[in-house]
Short mmCIF file of C-alpha atoms (C1' of nucleotides) in Angstrom, two decimals:
data_model
loop_
_atom_site.label_atom_id
_atom_site.label_comp_id
_atom_site.label_asym_id
_atom_site.label_seq_id
_atom_site.Cartn_x
_atom_site.Cartn_y
_atom_site.Cartn_z
CA MET A 162 -56.37 -19.91 1.29
CA SER A 163 -59.73 -19.29 2.45
CA LYS A 164 -61.15 -16.56 4.44
CA ALA A 165 -59.10 -13.61 5.15
CA SER A 166 -60.36 -10.70 3.26
CA GLN A 167 -57.24 -8.89 2.60
CA GLN A 168 -56.68 -6.01 4.78
CA ASN A 169 -57.65 -2.52 4.05
CA THR A 170 -56.38 -1.06 0.89
CA THR A 171 -59.29 1.09 1.42
CA PRO A 172 -60.07 2.84 -1.76
CA GLY A 173 -59.34 6.42 -1.52
CA VAL A 174 -56.57 6.15 0.88
CA ASN A 175 -53.55 5.07 -0.92
CA GLY A 176 -50.10 5.05 0.24
CA ILE A 177 -49.13 7.47 -2.30
CA SER A 178 -49.36 10.40 -0.09
CA VAL A 179 -47.44 8.55 2.48
CA ILE A 180 -44.81 7.68 0.08
CA HIS A 181 -44.56 11.23 -0.69
CA THR A 182 -44.30 12.20 2.84
CA GLN A 183 -41.79 9.61 3.52
CA ALA A 184 -39.61 10.41 0.68
CA HIS A 185 -39.64 13.92 1.72
CA ALA A 186 -39.11 13.19 5.30
CA SER A 187 -36.31 10.91 4.50
CA GLY A 188 -34.68 13.74 2.83
CA LEU A 189 -34.41 11.73 -0.27
CA GLN A 190 -34.36 13.60 -3.43
CA GLN A 191 -37.76 14.15 -4.56
CA VAL A 192 -38.56 12.51 -7.72
CA PRO A 193 -35.62 10.55 -8.70
CA GLN A 194 -35.90 11.40 -12.25
CA LEU A 195 -37.35 8.44 -13.86
CA GLY A 196 -35.91 6.21 -11.30
CA PRO A 197 -37.18 2.85 -12.28
CA ALA A 198 -37.33 1.60 -8.82
CA GLY A 199 -40.68 2.77 -7.85
CA PRO A 200 -41.88 2.97 -4.37
CA GLY A 201 -43.88 0.04 -3.45
CA GLY A 202 -43.78 -2.50 -6.03
CA GLY A 203 -42.21 -2.02 -9.31
CA GLY A 204 -38.93 -2.07 -7.66
CA LYS A 205 -36.68 -2.71 -10.49
CA ALA A 206 -33.06 -2.18 -10.58
CA VAL A 207 -31.84 1.02 -11.93
CA PRO A 208 -30.75 0.88 -15.46
CA PRO A 209 -27.14 1.59 -15.88
CA SER A 210 -27.43 4.82 -17.54
CA LYS A 211 -29.93 6.51 -19.72
CA GLN A 212 -33.08 7.40 -18.10
CA SER A 213 -34.95 9.41 -20.56
CA LYS A 214 -36.66 7.18 -22.88
CA LYS A 215 -38.80 9.90 -24.03
CA SER A 216 -37.92 13.39 -23.35
CA LEU A 217 -40.09 13.62 -20.34
CA PRO A 218 -38.77 12.67 -16.96
CA MET A 219 -42.28 12.59 -15.74
CA ASP A 220 -42.63 14.17 -12.44
CA ARG A 221 -43.87 11.74 -9.89
CA ASN A 222 -45.34 14.51 -7.93
CA SER A 223 -47.28 15.72 -10.83
CA ASP A 224 -50.98 15.49 -10.62
CA GLU A 225 -50.85 14.21 -14.06
CA TYR A 226 -48.74 11.34 -12.95
CA ARG A 227 -50.85 10.56 -9.97
CA GLN A 228 -53.94 10.63 -12.00
CA ARG A 229 -52.53 8.35 -14.56
CA ARG A 230 -51.34 5.95 -11.93
CA GLU A 231 -54.68 5.80 -10.35
CA ARG A 232 -56.40 5.14 -13.58
CA ASN A 233 -54.00 2.40 -14.40
CA ASN A 234 -54.46 0.87 -11.03
CA MET A 235 -58.14 0.71 -11.68
CA ALA A 236 -57.60 -0.82 -15.05
CA VAL A 237 -55.30 -3.38 -13.60
CA LYS A 238 -57.76 -4.28 -10.97
CA LYS A 239 -60.48 -4.63 -13.50
CA SER A 240 -58.37 -6.69 -15.80
CA ARG A 241 -57.39 -9.04 -13.07
CA LEU A 242 -60.92 -9.45 -11.96
CA LYS A 243 -61.91 -10.29 -15.44
CA SER A 244 -59.11 -12.75 -15.74
CA LYS A 245 -60.17 -14.48 -12.61
CA GLN A 246 -63.71 -14.60 -13.74
CA LYS A 247 -62.69 -16.18 -16.96
CA ALA A 248 -60.67 -18.80 -15.22
CA GLN A 249 -63.57 -19.63 -13.04
CA ASP A 250 -65.86 -19.88 -16.00
CA THR A 251 -63.50 -22.26 -17.64
CA LEU A 252 -63.50 -24.38 -14.59
CA GLN A 253 -67.22 -24.39 -14.57
CA ARG A 254 -67.21 -25.33 -18.18
CA VAL A 255 -65.20 -28.38 -17.36
CA ASN A 256 -67.71 -29.56 -14.86
CA GLN A 257 -70.49 -28.88 -17.23
CA LEU A 258 -68.85 -30.92 -19.92
CA LYS A 259 -68.09 -33.69 -17.53
CA GLU A 260 -71.73 -33.93 -16.63
CA GLU A 261 -72.80 -33.88 -20.20
CA ASN A 262 -70.33 -36.58 -20.84
CA GLU A 263 -71.75 -38.81 -18.23
CA ARG A 264 -75.18 -38.23 -19.53
CA LEU A 265 -74.15 -39.19 -23.01
CA GLU A 266 -72.39 -42.28 -21.85
CA ALA A 267 -75.44 -43.37 -19.99
CA LYS A 268 -77.49 -42.86 -23.05
CA ILE A 269 -75.10 -44.88 -25.11
CA LYS A 270 -75.28 -47.63 -22.65
CA LEU A 271 -79.01 -47.64 -22.82
CA LEU A 272 -79.15 -47.56 -26.57
CA THR A 273 -76.65 -50.30 -26.81
CA LYS A 274 -78.69 -52.46 -24.60
CA GLU A 275 -81.86 -51.78 -26.48
CA LEU A 276 -80.12 -52.53 -29.68
CA SER A 277 -78.85 -55.73 -28.33
CA VAL A 278 -82.27 -56.84 -27.29
CA LEU A 279 -83.79 -55.98 -30.56
CA LYS A 280 -81.10 -57.72 -32.45
CA ASP A 281 -81.59 -60.85 -30.51
CA LEU A 282 -85.24 -60.67 -31.08
CA PHE A 283 -84.71 -60.15 -34.70
CA LEU A 284 -82.36 -63.03 -34.97
CA GLU A 285 -84.76 -65.28 -33.27
CA HIS A 286 -87.35 -64.36 -35.75
CA ALA A 287 -85.09 -64.89 -38.60
CA HIS A 288 -84.32 -68.30 -37.36
CA ASN A 289 -87.88 -69.15 -36.96
CA LEU A 290 -88.54 -68.08 -40.44
CA ALA A 291 -85.63 -70.01 -41.63
CA ASP A 292 -86.90 -73.07 -39.93
CA ASN A 293 -90.39 -72.79 -41.24
CA VAL A 294 -89.90 -71.15 -44.48
CA GLN A 295 -87.52 -71.48 -47.25
CA PRO A 296 -83.93 -70.96 -46.29
CA SER A 297 -83.37 -67.36 -46.77
CA SER A 298 -80.07 -65.95 -47.66
CA THR A 299 -80.59 -62.70 -45.93
CA GLU A 300 -79.30 -63.95 -42.76
CA ASN A 301 -75.98 -62.57 -42.09
CA THR A 302 -77.16 -60.37 -39.34
CA THR A 303 -74.66 -61.62 -36.95
CA ASP A 304 -73.71 -58.98 -34.54
CA SER A 305 -71.76 -56.77 -36.76
CA ASP A 306 -70.63 -54.46 -34.15
CA ASN A 307 -68.74 -51.47 -35.05
CA ALA A 308 -66.18 -50.87 -32.49
CA GLY A 309 -65.74 -47.20 -32.42
CA GLN A 310 -62.15 -46.32 -32.13
CA MET B 3 -47.67 -9.93 -26.42
CA SER B 4 -44.87 -8.74 -24.42
CA LYS B 5 -41.37 -9.79 -24.64
CA ALA B 6 -40.44 -8.97 -21.19
CA SER B 7 -37.68 -6.72 -22.10
CA GLN B 8 -37.06 -6.04 -18.54
CA GLN B 9 -33.47 -5.84 -17.82
CA ASN B 10 -31.61 -6.91 -14.82
CA THR B 11 -33.47 -9.56 -12.94
CA THR B 12 -30.03 -9.98 -11.72
CA PRO B 13 -30.43 -11.19 -8.25
CA GLY B 14 -28.00 -9.73 -5.97
CA VAL B 15 -27.26 -6.30 -7.12
CA ASN B 16 -29.88 -4.18 -5.70
CA GLY B 17 -28.82 -1.58 -3.32
CA ILE B 18 -28.09 0.68 -6.13
CA SER B 19 -29.29 4.16 -5.83
CA VAL B 20 -31.06 4.99 -2.73
CA ILE B 21 -34.08 5.41 -4.78
CA HIS B 22 -35.75 3.18 -2.37
CA THR B 23 -38.24 5.68 -1.46
CA GLN B 24 -40.60 2.94 -0.97
CA ALA B 25 -43.33 2.65 1.45
CA HIS B 26 -45.32 0.28 -0.45
CA ALA B 27 -48.60 1.13 -1.62
CA SER B 28 -49.91 -2.14 -0.67
CA GLY B 29 -50.92 -1.96 2.86
CA LEU B 30 -49.64 1.42 3.16
CA GLN B 31 -47.74 0.73 6.12
CA GLN B 32 -45.75 3.46 7.46
CA VAL B 33 -42.95 1.64 8.98
CA PRO B 34 -40.73 3.89 10.88
CA GLN B 35 -37.60 2.53 9.53
CA LEU B 36 -35.33 3.13 12.31
CA GLY B 37 -37.21 5.96 13.74
CA PRO B 38 -37.31 8.72 11.25
CA ALA B 39 -39.28 10.98 13.41
CA GLY B 40 -37.56 9.93 16.45
CA PRO B 41 -39.33 8.73 19.48
CA GLY B 42 -38.61 11.75 21.35
CA GLY B 43 -41.11 14.18 22.04
CA GLY B 44 -44.15 14.22 20.73
CA GLY B 45 -46.88 12.38 19.60
CA LYS B 46 -47.51 8.90 20.33
CA ALA B 47 -44.53 7.07 21.27
CA VAL B 48 -44.11 3.45 20.85
CA PRO B 49 -46.96 1.64 22.43
CA PRO B 50 -46.08 -0.48 25.31
CA SER B 51 -42.98 -2.24 26.26
CA LYS B 52 -39.90 -2.55 24.31
CA GLN B 53 -39.21 -3.42 20.83
CA SER B 54 -39.82 -7.06 20.71
CA LYS B 55 -37.70 -8.87 18.28
CA LYS B 56 -40.74 -9.52 16.30
CA SER B 57 -42.78 -7.11 14.39
CA LEU B 58 -40.01 -4.67 14.16
CA PRO B 59 -39.55 -2.72 10.99
CA MET B 60 -36.83 -4.87 9.68
CA ASP B 61 -33.99 -3.09 8.13
CA ARG B 62 -34.38 -3.04 4.46
CA ASN B 63 -30.70 -2.97 3.99
CA SER B 64 -30.22 -6.03 6.01
CA ASP B 65 -28.88 -9.03 4.27
CA GLU B 66 -31.50 -10.98 6.03
CA TYR B 67 -34.15 -8.88 4.47
CA ARG B 68 -32.69 -9.01 1.03
CA GLN B 69 -32.35 -12.70 1.25
CA ARG B 70 -35.89 -13.16 2.33
CA ARG B 71 -37.13 -10.92 -0.39
CA GLU B 72 -35.29 -12.81 -3.00
CA ARG B 73 -36.58 -16.11 -1.81
CA ASN B 74 -40.06 -14.84 -1.80
CA ASN B 75 -39.67 -13.45 -5.26
CA MET B 76 -38.67 -16.85 -6.43
CA ALA B 77 -41.56 -18.44 -4.69
CA VAL B 78 -43.90 -15.96 -6.24
CA LYS B 79 -42.55 -16.62 -9.63
CA LYS B 80 -42.87 -20.30 -9.16
CA SER B 81 -46.35 -20.04 -7.85
CA ARG B 82 -47.45 -17.90 -10.72
CA LEU B 83 -45.94 -20.24 -13.20
CA LYS B 84 -47.75 -23.08 -11.62
CA SER B 85 -50.94 -21.17 -11.67
CA LYS B 86 -50.58 -20.44 -15.33
CA GLN B 87 -49.82 -24.01 -16.07
CA LYS B 88 -52.89 -25.10 -14.25
CA ALA B 89 -55.05 -22.70 -16.12
CA GLN B 90 -53.68 -23.94 -19.35
CA ASP B 91 -54.31 -27.50 -18.37
CA THR B 92 -57.85 -26.67 -17.52
CA LEU B 93 -58.28 -25.14 -20.91
CA GLN B 94 -56.88 -28.20 -22.50
CA ARG B 95 -59.21 -30.29 -20.47
CA VAL B 96 -62.11 -28.39 -21.90
CA ASN B 97 -61.07 -29.15 -25.42
CA GLN B 98 -60.50 -32.73 -24.55
CA LEU B 99 -63.95 -33.03 -23.10
CA LYS B 100 -65.46 -31.26 -26.03
CA GLU B 101 -63.94 -33.74 -28.39
CA GLU B 102 -65.04 -36.65 -26.31
CA ASN B 103 -68.49 -35.22 -26.30
CA GLU B 104 -68.63 -35.00 -30.01
CA ARG B 105 -67.55 -38.55 -30.33
CA LEU B 106 -70.17 -39.68 -27.93
CA GLU B 107 -72.82 -37.76 -29.72
CA ALA B 108 -71.82 -39.27 -32.99
CA LYS B 109 -72.02 -42.68 -31.49
CA ILE B 110 -75.42 -41.96 -30.13
CA LYS B 111 -76.56 -40.84 -33.48
CA LEU B 112 -75.34 -44.02 -35.04
CA LEU B 113 -76.87 -46.22 -32.43
CA THR B 114 -80.10 -44.38 -32.69
CA LYS B 115 -80.21 -44.92 -36.37
CA GLU B 116 -79.45 -48.59 -36.09
CA LEU B 117 -82.06 -48.94 -33.50
CA SER B 118 -84.56 -47.20 -35.65
CA VAL B 119 -83.88 -49.47 -38.55
CA LEU B 120 -84.15 -52.55 -36.50
CA LYS B 121 -87.34 -51.42 -34.91
CA ASP B 122 -88.91 -50.73 -38.23
CA LEU B 123 -87.86 -54.07 -39.47
CA PHE B 124 -89.20 -55.73 -36.48
CA LEU B 125 -92.48 -53.93 -36.63
CA GLU B 126 -92.88 -54.79 -40.22
CA HIS B 127 -92.48 -58.40 -39.49
CA ALA B 128 -94.87 -58.26 -36.67
CA HIS B 129 -97.30 -56.56 -38.88
CA ASN B 130 -96.95 -59.10 -41.57
CA LEU B 131 -97.50 -61.86 -39.15
CA ALA B 132 -100.50 -60.20 -37.71
CA ASP B 133 -101.97 -59.73 -41.12
CA ASN B 134 -101.26 -63.24 -41.81
CA VAL B 135 -99.21 -62.39 -44.74
CA GLN B 136 -96.44 -64.32 -46.17
CA PRO B 137 -92.97 -63.13 -45.89
CA SER B 138 -93.11 -60.18 -48.13
CA SER B 139 -90.61 -59.36 -50.73
CA THR B 140 -90.22 -55.83 -49.59
CA GLU B 141 -87.95 -57.15 -47.08
CA ASN B 142 -84.57 -55.85 -47.64
CA THR B 143 -81.56 -57.11 -45.93
CA THR B 144 -80.42 -55.48 -42.81
CA ASP B 145 -78.25 -52.67 -43.71
CA SER B 146 -76.29 -53.70 -40.75
CA ASP B 147 -73.12 -51.81 -40.64
CA ASN B 148 -72.15 -48.47 -41.79
CA ALA B 149 -68.73 -48.01 -40.58
CA GLY B 150 -68.00 -44.48 -39.92
CA GLN B 151 -66.89 -42.31 -37.14
"C1'" DA C 168 -41.06 -21.26 14.58
"C1'" DA C 169 -39.21 -21.11 10.02
"C1'" DA C 170 -39.84 -21.79 5.14
"C1'" DT C 171 -42.48 -21.79 1.34
"C1'" DA C 172 -46.89 -20.84 -1.17
"C1'" DT C 173 -50.64 -17.65 -2.31
"C1'" DT C 174 -52.71 -13.50 -3.05
"C1'" DG C 175 -53.79 -8.52 -3.52
"C1'" DC C 176 -51.62 -4.50 -4.90
"C1'" DG C 177 -49.11 -0.79 -7.26
"C1'" DC C 178 -45.58 0.38 -10.86
"C1'" DA C 179 -44.13 0.58 -15.44
"C1'" DA C 180 -43.57 -1.35 -19.99
"C1'" DT C 181 -46.12 -2.81 -23.59
"C1'" DG C 182 -50.20 -4.05 -26.34
"C1'" DT C 183 -54.61 -2.52 -28.47
"C1'" DT D 186 -54.61 9.58 -25.79
"C1'" DA D 187 -57.01 6.23 -23.10
"C1'" DC D 188 -57.60 1.74 -21.52
"C1'" DA D 189 -56.00 -3.32 -21.25
"C1'" DT D 190 -52.41 -6.75 -20.27
"C1'" DT D 191 -48.55 -8.53 -18.30
"C1'" DG D 192 -44.10 -9.21 -15.75
"C1'" DC D 193 -42.26 -7.96 -11.56
"C1'" DG D 194 -41.31 -6.98 -6.74
"C1'" DC D 195 -43.35 -6.01 -2.01
"C1'" DA D 196 -45.75 -7.43 1.94
"C1'" DA D 197 -49.61 -9.70 4.27
"C1'" DT D 198 -51.45 -14.16 4.79
"C1'" DA D 199 -52.00 -18.88 4.45
"C1'" DT D 200 -49.99 -23.43 4.37
"C1'" DT D 201 -46.89 -26.80 5.40
#
DNA sequence: AAATATTGCGCAATGT
DNA sequence: TACATTGCGCAATATT
């Protein structure tokens, strides 16, 4: 899945008219009243019986119908685009977070090291003091690490 | 949210009404299903040569066709499911990373604080030494650990 | 070359 | 009523 920029589907020219023509040419009944099985895609099976959900068969030749279809098609397109965009954003978000994560881990590493050094230094001092001065009791500074989960 | 109240889905029974007026809107291909207009007379006849086995209209009533369609429908379904799953996983990944990030930040905060304390302590000592002062009494014990999360 | 996987698209039902 | 979503099938491609 890479190149290939989908064929035409040139806006403006939709198969609708063709469908029309075909249906007509085929001699098929025009407008199968509410026939679920649409032309191109929505091919669904025909429900057993009832067809009028509302009280309007909805003429597929109607301009009204055509107009509505077209609008919906636009909406669908838009919606799908949006959806895709969102997905992509999410993906980007992941990468972003991963980077941030690495950064933070590096920082932790650094801090830990610094801390270690300072602690050692501090301990050394404490020992020195302990050796030269009175034995202090404030000397439990052993590495009291706090293992985080 | 939809409930997908679509009926049927029953693979197999399809040739119901001839409502197959289709012509697909997709590519808008006007496939002369078995020569509607008839090759005779007129306009542009079939290009060159004969009808190669390939690229022929393919009878939509053919079992072959139906079978292929069904397989593809399955594949499509599968693919879409997979796609959705993936998207969901990605979303989950984001949350996961966000959590991890928070933890890391908390840790950094803690480490930073510890470091700060130790530095101060250390500096104080250094200062005292420099000033030639005895071990002061303002020397509190290391607050060492503060277990937390 | 055949089979499966993806993808864009339109339809219609459904949600807002 | 209009627009947004979503499941679904078709067909063109892309992959395998």
